[in-house]
């Protein structure tokens, strides 16, 4: 549940500009999370170590 002021939710007391900023921040945060997840599992072959560990240090 959200916090309440009297019988109103706090979200109802936010201005339009503040709601837009929160929405943009959430979208940006989610984009970062998705990019990290894609990078983590990209081009990975089953039952083999990740590429950065598979290359020998010569």
Short mmCIF file of C-alpha atoms in Angstrom, two decimals:
data_model
loop_
_atom_site.label_atom_id
_atom_site.label_comp_id
_atom_site.label_asym_id
_atom_site.label_seq_id
_atom_site.Cartn_x
_atom_site.Cartn_y
_atom_site.Cartn_z
CA UNK A 1 0.00 0.00 0.00
CA UNK A 2 1.07 3.55 -0.58
CA UNK A 3 1.33 6.06 2.23
CA UNK A 4 -1.75 8.17 2.69
CA UNK A 5 -2.39 11.79 3.64
CA UNK A 6 -5.77 11.74 5.30
CA UNK A 7 -7.78 9.70 2.83
CA UNK A 8 -5.72 10.64 -0.26
CA UNK A 9 -2.78 8.75 -1.69
CA UNK A 10 0.48 10.70 -1.87
CA UNK A 11 0.67 10.06 -5.62
CA UNK A 12 -2.44 12.17 -6.08
CA UNK A 13 -0.66 15.14 -4.52
CA UNK A 14 2.27 15.07 -6.94
CA UNK A 15 2.42 17.60 -9.72
CA UNK A 16 2.34 16.67 -13.37
CA UNK A 17 6.00 17.64 -13.81
CA UNK A 18 7.13 15.50 -10.85
CA UNK A 19 5.17 12.49 -12.12
CA UNK A 20 6.83 12.87 -15.54
CA UNK A 21 10.29 13.04 -13.94
CA UNK A 22 9.60 9.89 -11.91
CA UNK A 23 8.35 8.08 -15.01
CA UNK A 24 11.44 9.10 -17.02
CA UNK A 25 13.74 7.99 -14.20
CA UNK A 26 11.99 4.62 -14.01
CA UNK A 27 12.27 4.11 -17.79
CA UNK A 28 15.97 5.01 -17.73
CA UNK A 29 16.63 2.70 -14.76
CA UNK A 30 14.87 -0.18 -16.51
CA UNK A 31 16.83 0.44 -19.73
CA UNK A 32 20.10 0.17 -17.78
CA UNK A 33 18.98 -3.08 -16.16
CA UNK A 34 17.97 -4.56 -19.52
CA UNK A 35 21.27 -3.54 -21.13
CA UNK A 36 23.23 -5.20 -18.30
CA UNK A 37 21.18 -8.39 -18.62
CA UNK A 38 21.66 -8.50 -22.41
CA UNK A 39 25.41 -8.00 -22.07
CA UNK A 40 25.62 -10.71 -19.44
CA UNK A 41 24.03 -13.45 -21.56
CA UNK A 42 24.99 -12.37 -25.08
CA UNK A 43 26.57 -15.04 -27.32
CA UNK A 44 27.14 -17.49 -24.50
CA UNK A 45 27.73 -21.13 -25.47
CA UNK A 46 26.29 -23.78 -23.18
CA UNK A 47 28.70 -25.66 -20.87
CA UNK A 48 31.62 -23.34 -21.65
CA UNK A 49 33.13 -20.58 -19.53
CA UNK A 50 32.37 -16.99 -20.58
CA UNK A 51 34.53 -15.67 -23.42
CA UNK A 52 36.60 -13.27 -21.31
CA UNK A 53 37.77 -16.19 -19.13
CA UNK A 54 38.22 -18.65 -22.01
CA UNK A 55 40.98 -16.66 -23.74
CA UNK A 56 44.45 -17.65 -22.50
CA UNK A 57 46.70 -14.93 -21.11
CA UNK A 58 49.66 -14.96 -23.49
#
